[in-house]
Structure formats: C-alpha cells, structure tokens
C-alpha cells in the first residue's frame, strides 16, 4: 500500500462528485488510482487504494491491520475493493467507506450499461450506412413502399432510372411512375409479391420505358408484412429487339403487311370462330398481272415501290376486319370472314381489281397492273388456312389464264361456283354500264281503291333493256345489286326518274296520285330524307305525290335509327308503305311503333286466295290488324276477279295487279290516266 501524496481532505458530497468525474473521464489504472486517492481523501488516510477484480467473493467489509477494506459490487458481483490505512479507524470511518463503495458500484454499473448501449447503437448506425451504400452501389433500382403504395425508400439506381431524386420520390404514391392507367397491376403487386413482370413506366422526362419488375414483401421485426420491395431494371432495348424480331418473323419488310406465317395464324383463328358460328369464310389469292414485266424492264426499285403502293390500295379497299397479307413477290392474300354467301367474295375481288384501275405514277412512269384472283371457300374447299391458300392459288392460276377478259380475272376453286360467279360478274359490270348508258327504264303499275274504283297510286318498277339480251327482269339484277352495293346508284336513278315523271304529270294538271318508289335496306340511311327533300325541291314536286315502299328487312336494323329516318320522311309529307308484308319476321309489337301509312300484303298470299284457306286467313288477319293499327292495306298481285271479291269482302282498301293493270311504260300509263282509269264496278 503506497503513501499517497498529500491529498486535500474531502467530504462525502465532494468525493461523490469526484467519483462521478473519474468514472466518466478515466479508464483502467488511471481510474483505479484516482478512486484510491478519493478514498484516502475522504477518510483522511495516508494510504488509499482501489483494487479491481472480476467476480471474486470478497467479503463486503473487513478490518485490516492498521486499516479498512470495503468490497465494491455491481449487478450483485464483486468488481473490486477499497483499502485505506495509516491511522486508527473507527466505526464511523467504516460507514463512510461503505457509502463510497456503494456509490462507486452504482456509477460503474450505470456507466457500463450506457457504454454498451452507445456501442450497440453505433453498430446499428454503421450497419444501416453499409446497407444503403450497398443499395446505392448496385445498378438495379430498388425502392420500397408501404402497403398503400407510398414510397418509403429510393436508391441511387432508382434516381438514375427515373430521374427523380430520393427527395422527390419518397412519400409519393408509386402510381405516379405508371405509364398506363394499369391499376390492376398495382393489385397484382399487393397480392402476389415475388412475381416477376414486364411493365411500362414513365421517367421524369416523360419518356416511357419497359422495365422488368420483381417484388418481394417487406416485413417488420415481428414478421408482419408492412410493404413491398421493388427491383426494377430497364429492358427497353431487349423489348425493342424482340419487337424487331417479331416484326421480321411475321411481317413482310417491303410492304409492312403480315406475311404468310401470320396470315395462316390469323386465318386459322378466324376459322375456329367461323366454325362455332357456322358462318362461311373465303381466302383470296391475288397475283398482279404484268408485274414481272415492269420489274424486269424498269428495275427493282420501281417494282418495290409499285408493290408498296398496291399493298396500300388493297388495305384501303378492304374493311378493317378483313386480313390482307403479302405472300412475297407480286402475290397477296386476303381473308374474309363472317360471310353469309360465298359469292360476296367476288364483290371483294372486284373491289381489289378496281383498286388497281388508276395508274401508278412511279419514277415518271404511268404504270398499270391488273390482278388475277383465286378464291377458296371455307368449309367446302378446306378446313385450314394452308389448304385454303393452296386451293386459292390453284384457282388464281385458272383466273390468270383468262386474265385478258375483265370478267374472267377471278375464279373460284370449285368449277360450279365459277359458273354462277361469271354470270353474276357479267350482270354486275353490265349493270354499271347500263346506269350510264340509258338502258334502265321505269314502268308504272296502277293501284286502285277497291271501294270507289278510283286510281289512287302507282308503283314505279325498274326495267333493264339490255341491248343484246332484251328485257331483264328486276329479280335477276336487283338482289345482285343489293349485295354489291350497286343498288344505291340504281335506287338514286329510280328516285330521280320517278320524281321527274311525276313532276311532268303534276305540271300537266292530271289528278294527283301517290307514285311509289321501292327503297332497299341499303338505301335506308340517315341521308335518305335529305336526298328525297332535295329531289322534290329540284323537280318542284308536291310531297303528297311521292311514296316510299320499304321491305320488312329494312326494319330489322337499328330500330331507333329506322324510326328516326321514318319520322323525317313523314315530316316531309312523303308516305311510307311496308312492302311484301307477311314474308319477313317483323315483330308485331314493333310494328305499331313504325310511322307507316300502308301495309302491302305480299303477292304470295294473294295468289292462294280464295282456294288456300291459310292464305285467306293470313290476308284477312293482315287486313283487320292493319285497320286496327290505323294503316291502309293494299294487296299486290291481284290477278283474278275471285281474288278481288274476296279482298273487297275482307275490307281491303286497295289492290294492285295484272287483273286491271300491268306495269306500263310512262306514255301508256299516261294514256290510262287521261282516260280516267277506274276499276269496273
Ligand atoms: P315488288 O316491289 O313487290 O313489286 C311488285 C312486283 O310484282 C313487280 O315485279 C310487279 O311487276 C309484280 N306484279 C304486280 N302485279 C302482279 C301480278 O298480278 N302478277 C304477277 N305475277 N306479278 C305482279 P317486278 O317489276 O318484277 O319487280 C320485282 C321486284 O323487284 C319488286 O317487288 C321489287 O322488290 C324489286 N324492284 C323493282 N323495281 C325496283 C326499284 O326500282 N328499286 C328497288 N329497290 N327494287 C325494285
Ligand atoms: Mg314494291
Ligand atoms: Mg311487293
């Protein structure tokens, strides 16, 4: 035990403060020496020591020879002892040393604890700093969000990828990075963490890019899900490469149209639908005539440009749902679906041929090409795209043999179909010609009021005076004109002609009657009322001279629109009648909604009167129903006196038929008018 340098005596409060200071500022031997010095000062002893130990079983206090010793404990274990000596000691001194030891133990214990906590805290801090350094080092962008999708962290990679700093991004909802309103993706997020997906995101610059996104759940210390960790990588380049590959694999580079492979896929898909719906479909194989000559003489560049322009014209000539493909070279293919009758394909084939009518202006040349087209029909000629293409190709070969003849540039694979088609095509091109060359004429058939016997109307019926074939009946060309759309031109001509004729009779001061014009469903569009009004105006014709006959099929379209058009026509003062009534399927409940004036009993029922009891019943029913709904009723096709008598008895208002008046040319009809045409009493 060493004698300490003279130490100023300390009281207990002073020595407590000194112990506190020492514990906070000193370590190891220095601390121990200071504690010994403080003990000596407190007990005014020449010698004072602090001897550290670890966990020995020191008695708490004991008397030494010429001195005192007191153990220091912390957390129940002995951590050292004080010793003082060099003077006689009393019980009081012992108490003081005991107090000092208790204080020292408590202070050392608290300081140890504080130090350990500080250390652990520093360690956690360092770990976090490491982690965020690691996150910032990796190139992937990593972000976390809470369960509502609000961003809670944002690494350097995310800053680089999106262009937003962490300050700008943290706290905002993840949706602000979405390129499309893909809310369902956010739901997939929440439900299926860990999934890998390809998504589109938007950068701060507005640029949209493809990213691969993988998500994993973020959990708290108790393993409860608190959000998601998202890893994103930019995969735009890979996507673009894939798209380029896809385009190369499925499209013709030159024209941008689908190639044979994609065509086959699309057609096969459509055929499964056609099979389910039991509809027909056609594949057309198109080969350009004279292309090889042009390519060979004017060069590949001109040839390529010609193909590009032809492709554009084909695409523009077809409906969106039709598929057109470039097979390579000068060959194209077209898929037509949801067809009612296979001969509709010939109309499309003609359209494609007409798309090539105008010359191509390329490199200072005016180039003309035609097309030979082969048609294969599903399901007759094949059940899949490849077979149909092969059959259409064979048919195209046959069409090419006849390419010089404009009607023969199209051929069906089936010979029997060809025959009908050629006839149809002859009629179609003939009718086009007829329209422009005065081959059409109108005949007029009178309609009589049964009760008074007066002539009250007439029906204008179109006739085609073919220079070679003579008179062609409308039954041969009207249905065809309806499928090709040519009916619109024919109908336009008829309306014009009928109004012109009625205006002549009006000016001549003849008693007025209703002149009926047949209007097909194709013409019954919202522009019809204006067309009618315009025609009336131009001919200065009173509207009560005109009537439009429509068939039940017209009513089957968009009902509200049909009613609108009818209202407009009524508003003009023009009457409407429902032709061929009883042959269609118009629902009786709808019938009362249509603003029509007259129901026309179809000729097929009139024919059976009076022998066929069901025809009689139908005619009687139509008459009484028509009257109850406030319509006039007329019977067409009245050929016998017996029919006329039956209709008179049943209360039918009017009659039209060969019995008292066949359709006649205008001059002959006019003679009847002037002679005061009436039914014999
Ligand atoms: P529709 O409108 O039902 O015309 C009545 C048809 O019955 C006319 O035939 C007429 O000549 C015929 N007919 C009239 N009375 C008798 C008769 O007593 N006995 C017989 N056997 N026939 C009679 P057409 O002129 O051959 O017309 C046939 C159909 O062609 C018309 O039926 C109509 O649907 C259509 N059609 C005629 N002209 C036009 C037109 O200008 N435009 C439109 N869209 N269709 C027309
Ligand atoms: Mg008619
Ligand atoms: Mg009729």
Coordinates of C-alpha atoms in Angstrom, one line a residue, residues 11-416:
X11 CA -16.4 15.4 2.5
X12 CA -18.8 12.7 1.2
X13 CA -20.5 15.1 -1.4
X14 CA -17.2 16.2 -2.7
X15 CA -15.9 12.7 -3.1
X16 CA -19.2 11.6 -4.8
X17 CA -18.7 14.2 -7.4
X18 CA -15.1 13.2 -7.7
X19 CA -16.0 9.6 -8.3
X20 CA -18.6 10.6 -10.9
X21 CA -16.0 12.6 -12.7
X22 CA -13.4 9.8 -12.6
X23 CA -15.9 7.2 -13.9
X24 CA -16.9 9.4 -16.8
X25 CA -13.4 10.5 -17.8
X26 CA -10.9 7.8 -16.8
X27 CA -10.2 4.3 -17.7
X28 CA -8.1 1.4 -16.3
X29 CA -5.2 2.1 -14.0
X30 CA -5.8 5.9 -14.0
X31 CA -9.3 5.3 -12.9
X32 CA -8.2 2.9 -10.2
X33 CA -5.5 5.2 -8.9
X34 CA -8.0 8.1 -8.8
X35 CA -10.5 6.1 -6.9
X36 CA -7.8 5.1 -4.3
X37 CA -6.9 8.8 -4.0
X38 CA -10.5 9.8 -3.5
X39 CA -11.0 7.1 -0.8
X40 CA -7.8 8.3 1.0
X41 CA -9.0 11.9 0.8
X42 CA -12.5 11.0 2.2
X43 CA -11.1 9.1 5.1
X44 CA -8.1 11.4 5.7
X45 CA -5.8 8.5 5.4
X46 CA -2.1 8.4 4.3
X47 CA -2.9 5.4 2.1
X48 CA -5.8 4.6 -0.2
X49 CA -6.3 2.0 -2.9
X50 CA -8.8 0.7 -5.3
X51 CA -8.1 -2.9 -6.3
X52 CA -10.2 -4.2 -9.2
X53 CA -11.2 -7.8 -9.5
X54 CA -13.7 -9.8 -11.5
X55 CA -16.3 -11.7 -9.7
X56 CA -14.2 -12.8 -6.6
X57 CA -16.0 -13.5 -3.4
X58 CA -14.8 -10.6 -1.3
X59 CA -16.4 -10.1 2.0
X60 CA -18.3 -6.8 1.9
X61 CA -16.1 -5.2 4.6
X62 CA -13.3 -6.2 6.9
X63 CA -10.8 -4.7 9.3
X64 CA -7.2 -4.9 8.2
X65 CA -4.3 -4.5 10.3
X66 CA -4.0 -0.7 10.7
X67 CA -6.6 -0.2 8.0
X68 CA -10.1 -0.8 6.5
X69 CA -11.2 -2.7 3.4
X70 CA -14.6 -2.5 1.6
X71 CA -15.8 -4.5 -1.4
X72 CA -17.4 -2.8 -4.4
X73 CA -20.3 -4.6 -6.1
X74 CA -22.2 -4.1 -9.3
X75 CA -25.1 -6.2 -10.6
X76 CA -24.6 -8.4 -7.5
X77 CA -21.0 -9.3 -8.3
X78 CA -17.8 -8.1 -6.8
X79 CA -15.8 -5.8 -9.1
X80 CA -13.1 -4.5 -6.7
X81 CA -12.4 -3.2 -3.3
X82 CA -11.2 -0.1 -1.5
X83 CA -8.5 -0.2 1.1
X84 CA -7.4 2.6 3.4
X85 CA -4.7 2.6 6.1
X86 CA -2.2 4.6 8.0
X87 CA -4.2 5.7 11.1
X88 CA -6.6 4.2 13.6
X89 CA -10.2 3.8 12.3
X90 CA -13.5 3.9 14.0
X91 CA -16.9 2.6 13.1
X92 CA -17.8 5.9 11.5
X93 CA -14.9 5.6 9.1
X94 CA -16.1 2.2 8.1
X95 CA -19.6 3.6 7.3
X96 CA -18.1 6.3 5.1
X97 CA -16.0 3.8 3.2
X98 CA -19.1 1.6 2.8
X99 CA -21.1 4.6 1.4
X100 CA -18.2 5.4 -1.0
X101 CA -18.1 1.7 -2.2
X102 CA -21.9 1.6 -2.8
X103 CA -21.8 4.8 -4.8
X104 CA -18.8 3.7 -6.9
X105 CA -20.5 0.3 -7.7
X106 CA -23.7 2.0 -8.9
X107 CA -21.8 4.5 -11.0
X108 CA -19.6 1.9 -12.6
X109 CA -22.6 -0.3 -13.4
X110 CA -24.6 2.6 -15.0
X111 CA -21.6 3.8 -16.9
X112 CA -21.0 0.2 -18.3
X113 CA -24.6 0.0 -19.3
X114 CA -24.6 3.4 -21.0
X115 CA -21.4 2.5 -22.8
X116 CA -22.7 -0.8 -24.0
X117 CA -25.9 0.8 -25.4
X118 CA -24.0 3.5 -27.1
X119 CA -21.8 0.9 -28.7
X120 CA -24.8 -1.1 -29.9
X121 CA -26.4 2.0 -31.3
X122 CA -23.3 2.9 -33.2
X123 CA -23.1 -0.5 -34.6
X124 CA -26.7 -0.4 -35.9
X125 CA -26.0 3.0 -37.4
X126 CA -22.9 1.7 -39.2
X127 CA -24.8 -1.3 -40.5
X128 CA -27.5 0.9 -41.9
X129 CA -25.0 3.1 -43.6
X130 CA -23.4 0.0 -45.1
X131 CA -26.7 -1.3 -46.4
X132 CA -27.6 1.9 -48.0
X133 CA -24.1 2.1 -49.5
X134 CA -24.6 -1.4 -50.9
X135 CA -28.1 -0.4 -52.3
X136 CA -26.6 2.7 -53.9
X137 CA -23.8 0.7 -55.4
X138 CA -25.9 -1.8 -57.3
X139 CA -27.2 -0.7 -60.7
X140 CA -30.6 -2.0 -60.2
X141 CA -33.1 0.4 -58.9
X142 CA -34.5 -0.6 -55.6
X143 CA -37.3 1.1 -53.8
X144 CA -39.6 0.2 -51.0
X145 CA -43.2 1.2 -50.4
X146 CA -45.7 0.8 -47.7
X147 CA -48.9 -1.3 -48.1
X148 CA -50.8 1.6 -49.6
X149 CA -48.1 2.0 -52.3
X150 CA -46.4 5.1 -50.8
X151 CA -42.7 5.1 -51.5
X152 CA -40.6 4.8 -48.3
X153 CA -37.1 4.5 -49.8
X154 CA -35.4 5.1 -53.2
X155 CA -31.9 4.1 -54.1
X156 CA -29.4 5.8 -56.4
X157 CA -30.3 3.2 -59.2
X158 CA -33.9 4.4 -59.0
X159 CA -32.7 8.0 -59.2
X160 CA -30.8 7.2 -62.3
X161 CA -33.5 5.1 -63.9
X162 CA -36.4 7.5 -63.3
X163 CA -34.6 10.8 -63.0
X164 CA -36.3 11.7 -59.7
X165 CA -34.1 12.2 -56.6
X166 CA -35.0 10.4 -53.4
X167 CA -36.3 13.7 -52.0
X168 CA -38.7 14.0 -54.9
X169 CA -39.9 10.4 -54.8
X170 CA -40.1 9.3 -51.2
X171 CA -43.6 9.9 -49.8
X172 CA -45.4 9.9 -53.2
X173 CA -47.6 7.0 -54.4
X174 CA -45.9 4.6 -56.7
X175 CA -48.7 5.2 -59.3
X176 CA -47.0 8.4 -60.4
X177 CA -44.4 6.3 -62.2
X178 CA -47.0 4.3 -64.2
X179 CA -47.1 4.8 -67.9
X180 CA -50.6 3.5 -68.4
X181 CA -53.6 3.5 -66.1
X182 CA -52.7 0.0 -65.0
X183 CA -54.3 -0.2 -61.7
X184 CA -54.8 -3.9 -61.9
X185 CA -51.0 -4.3 -61.9
X186 CA -50.9 -2.5 -58.6
X187 CA -53.3 -5.0 -57.2
X188 CA -51.3 -7.9 -58.5
X189 CA -48.5 -6.2 -56.6
X190 CA -50.2 -6.3 -53.4
X191 CA -51.4 -9.8 -53.7
X192 CA -48.6 -11.7 -55.3
X193 CA -45.3 -10.2 -54.1
X194 CA -42.3 -12.0 -55.5
X195 CA -43.7 -12.1 -59.0
X196 CA -41.6 -11.1 -62.0
X197 CA -43.3 -9.0 -64.6
X198 CA -42.7 -6.7 -67.5
X199 CA -44.2 -3.3 -67.1
X200 CA -44.2 0.1 -68.6
X201 CA -43.1 3.1 -66.5
X202 CA -42.6 6.8 -67.1
X203 CA -39.5 8.8 -66.4
X204 CA -39.3 12.3 -65.0
X205 CA -38.6 13.4 -68.6
X206 CA -41.9 11.9 -69.7
X207 CA -40.2 9.1 -71.6
X208 CA -41.9 5.7 -71.3
X209 CA -39.8 2.6 -71.0
X210 CA -40.1 -1.1 -70.4
X211 CA -38.9 -2.5 -67.1
X212 CA -38.7 -5.9 -65.6
X213 CA -40.1 -5.6 -62.1
X214 CA -39.8 -8.1 -59.3
X215 CA -41.5 -7.6 -55.9
X216 CA -40.9 -9.1 -52.6
X217 CA -42.7 -8.5 -49.3
X218 CA -41.2 -6.2 -46.8
X219 CA -41.7 -7.4 -43.2
X220 CA -41.2 -5.8 -39.7
X221 CA -39.4 -7.4 -36.8
X222 CA -42.4 -9.5 -35.9
X223 CA -42.6 -10.8 -39.5
X224 CA -45.7 -8.9 -40.3
X225 CA -46.0 -7.6 -43.9
X226 CA -45.6 -3.8 -44.0
X227 CA -45.0 -3.2 -47.6
X228 CA -43.1 -4.3 -50.7
X229 CA -39.6 -4.1 -52.1
X230 CA -39.4 -3.5 -55.8
X231 CA -36.5 -4.2 -58.0
X232 CA -36.6 -2.6 -61.5
X233 CA -34.4 -3.0 -64.5
X234 CA -34.7 -1.2 -67.8
X235 CA -35.4 -3.8 -70.5
X236 CA -36.4 -1.4 -73.3
X237 CA -33.6 -2.5 -75.6
X238 CA -34.5 -6.1 -75.2
X239 CA -38.1 -5.4 -75.8
X240 CA -37.3 -3.4 -79.0
X241 CA -35.1 -6.2 -80.2
X242 CA -37.9 -8.7 -79.5
X243 CA -40.4 -6.5 -81.4
X244 CA -38.0 -6.2 -84.3
X245 CA -37.6 -10.0 -84.4
X246 CA -41.3 -10.4 -84.1
X247 CA -41.9 -8.0 -87.0
X248 CA -39.3 -9.8 -89.1
X249 CA -40.9 -13.1 -88.3
X250 CA -44.4 -12.1 -89.1
X251 CA -44.4 -9.1 -91.5
X252 CA -43.1 -8.5 -95.0
X253 CA -40.4 -5.9 -94.7
X254 CA -41.2 -4.3 -98.1
X255 CA -45.0 -3.7 -97.6
X256 CA -45.4 -3.9 -93.8
X257 CA -48.2 -6.3 -94.4
X258 CA -48.5 -9.6 -92.5
X259 CA -46.5 -12.4 -94.1
X260 CA -47.7 -15.9 -95.0
X261 CA -47.0 -17.2 -91.5
X262 CA -49.0 -14.5 -89.7
X263 CA -51.7 -14.8 -92.3
X264 CA -52.1 -18.5 -91.6
X265 CA -52.3 -17.9 -87.9
X266 CA -54.9 -15.2 -88.2
X267 CA -57.0 -17.2 -90.7
X268 CA -56.9 -20.3 -88.5
X269 CA -58.0 -18.3 -85.5
X270 CA -60.9 -16.8 -87.5
X271 CA -61.9 -20.2 -88.8
X272 CA -62.4 -21.5 -85.4
X273 CA -64.9 -18.7 -84.8
X274 CA -66.5 -19.3 -88.2
X275 CA -66.9 -23.0 -87.2
X276 CA -68.6 -22.1 -84.0
X277 CA -70.9 -19.5 -85.6
X278 CA -71.5 -21.8 -88.6
X279 CA -70.6 -18.9 -91.0
X280 CA -68.6 -19.1 -94.2
X281 CA -65.2 -17.6 -94.9
X282 CA -63.0 -17.2 -98.0
X283 CA -59.4 -16.9 -98.8
X284 CA -58.4 -14.9 -101.9
X285 CA -55.1 -15.4 -103.6
X286 CA -54.1 -12.3 -105.6
X287 CA -51.4 -12.1 -108.2
X288 CA -50.5 -8.9 -110.1
X289 CA -50.6 -9.1 -113.8
X290 CA -47.7 -7.6 -115.8
X291 CA -45.7 -7.0 -112.6
X292 CA -42.8 -9.2 -113.7
X293 CA -42.5 -7.3 -117.0
X294 CA -42.4 -3.9 -115.1
X295 CA -39.9 -5.3 -112.6
X296 CA -37.7 -6.7 -115.3
X297 CA -37.7 -3.6 -117.6
X298 CA -37.8 -0.7 -115.1
X299 CA -35.8 -2.2 -112.3
X300 CA -36.3 -3.5 -108.8
X301 CA -36.7 -0.1 -107.2
X302 CA -39.7 0.7 -109.4
X303 CA -41.0 -2.8 -108.8
X304 CA -40.7 -2.4 -105.0
X305 CA -42.5 1.0 -105.0
X306 CA -45.3 -0.5 -107.1
X307 CA -45.7 -3.3 -104.6
X308 CA -45.8 -0.9 -101.7
X309 CA -48.4 1.3 -103.3
X310 CA -50.5 -1.7 -104.4
X311 CA -50.4 -3.0 -100.8
X312 CA -51.7 0.3 -99.6
X313 CA -54.5 0.4 -102.1
X314 CA -55.6 -3.2 -101.1
X315 CA -55.6 -2.3 -97.4
X316 CA -57.6 0.8 -98.1
X317 CA -60.2 -1.1 -100.2
X318 CA -60.9 -3.6 -97.5
X319 CA -62.8 -3.5 -94.2
X320 CA -60.7 -3.4 -91.0
X321 CA -61.8 -6.9 -90.1
X322 CA -60.5 -8.4 -93.4
X323 CA -57.0 -9.7 -93.3
X324 CA -54.6 -8.8 -96.1
X325 CA -51.1 -10.3 -96.4
X326 CA -48.1 -10.1 -98.7
X327 CA -47.0 -13.6 -99.6
X328 CA -43.9 -12.4 -101.3
X329 CA -43.1 -11.2 -104.8
X330 CA -46.2 -9.9 -106.5
X331 CA -48.6 -12.2 -104.6
X332 CA -51.0 -11.2 -101.9
X333 CA -53.7 -13.0 -99.9
X334 CA -56.9 -11.8 -98.3
X335 CA -59.0 -13.5 -95.7
X336 CA -62.7 -12.7 -95.5
X337 CA -64.8 -13.9 -92.6
X338 CA -68.3 -13.8 -91.2
X339 CA -69.8 -14.2 -94.7
X340 CA -73.3 -15.1 -95.4
X341 CA -72.8 -16.3 -99.0
X342 CA -69.6 -17.2 -100.8
X343 CA -70.4 -15.0 -103.8
X344 CA -69.8 -11.9 -101.6
X345 CA -66.2 -12.7 -102.2
X346 CA -66.5 -11.9 -105.8
X347 CA -67.6 -8.4 -104.9
X348 CA -64.4 -8.0 -102.8
X349 CA -62.4 -9.5 -105.6
X350 CA -63.8 -6.9 -108.0
X351 CA -63.0 -4.2 -105.4
X352 CA -59.4 -5.3 -105.3
X353 CA -59.2 -5.3 -109.1
X354 CA -60.8 -1.8 -109.2
X355 CA -58.3 -0.6 -106.6
X356 CA -55.7 -1.1 -109.3
X357 CA -57.6 0.7 -112.0
X358 CA -55.9 4.1 -111.6
X359 CA -52.4 4.1 -113.0
X360 CA -49.4 4.1 -110.5
X361 CA -47.2 7.1 -111.0
X362 CA -43.7 5.9 -110.2
X363 CA -40.4 7.4 -111.3
X364 CA -42.0 9.4 -114.1
X365 CA -43.9 6.4 -115.4
X366 CA -47.6 5.8 -115.6
X367 CA -47.8 2.1 -114.7
X368 CA -50.8 -0.1 -115.0
X369 CA -51.2 -3.5 -113.4
X370 CA -54.2 -5.8 -113.0
X371 CA -54.9 -8.7 -110.7
X372 CA -55.8 -12.3 -111.1
X373 CA -57.7 -13.6 -108.1
X374 CA -58.4 -17.1 -107.0
X375 CA -61.0 -17.8 -104.3
X376 CA -61.2 -20.8 -101.9
X377 CA -64.2 -21.2 -99.7
X378 CA -64.4 -22.5 -96.2
X379 CA -65.6 -25.1 -95.3
X380 CA -66.1 -26.6 -98.8
X381 CA -62.5 -26.3 -100.2
X382 CA -60.5 -26.7 -97.0
X383 CA -60.7 -26.5 -93.2
X384 CA -57.4 -24.7 -92.5
X385 CA -55.5 -21.7 -93.8
X386 CA -52.8 -23.6 -95.6
X387 CA -55.2 -25.8 -97.6
X388 CA -57.4 -22.8 -98.4
X389 CA -54.3 -20.9 -99.6
X390 CA -53.3 -23.8 -101.8
X391 CA -56.7 -24.1 -103.3
X392 CA -57.0 -20.3 -103.8
X393 CA -53.6 -20.4 -105.5
X394 CA -54.7 -23.1 -107.9
X395 CA -57.9 -21.1 -108.7
X396 CA -55.7 -18.0 -109.2
X397 CA -53.8 -19.9 -111.9
X398 CA -57.0 -20.6 -113.7
X399 CA -58.1 -17.0 -113.4
X400 CA -54.8 -15.9 -114.9
X401 CA -55.3 -18.0 -118.0
X402 CA -58.3 -15.7 -118.7
X403 CA -56.8 -12.5 -117.4
X404 CA -57.3 -10.7 -120.7
X405 CA -61.0 -10.8 -120.2
X406 CA -62.1 -8.4 -117.4
X407 CA -64.8 -10.7 -116.1
X408 CA -62.5 -13.7 -116.0
X409 CA -59.8 -12.4 -113.9
X410 CA -61.5 -14.0 -110.9
X411 CA -62.0 -17.7 -110.4
X412 CA -63.4 -19.9 -107.6
X413 CA -61.6 -23.2 -106.9
X414 CA -64.9 -25.0 -107.5
X415 CA -66.0 -25.0 -111.1
X416 CA -69.7 -25.0 -110.2

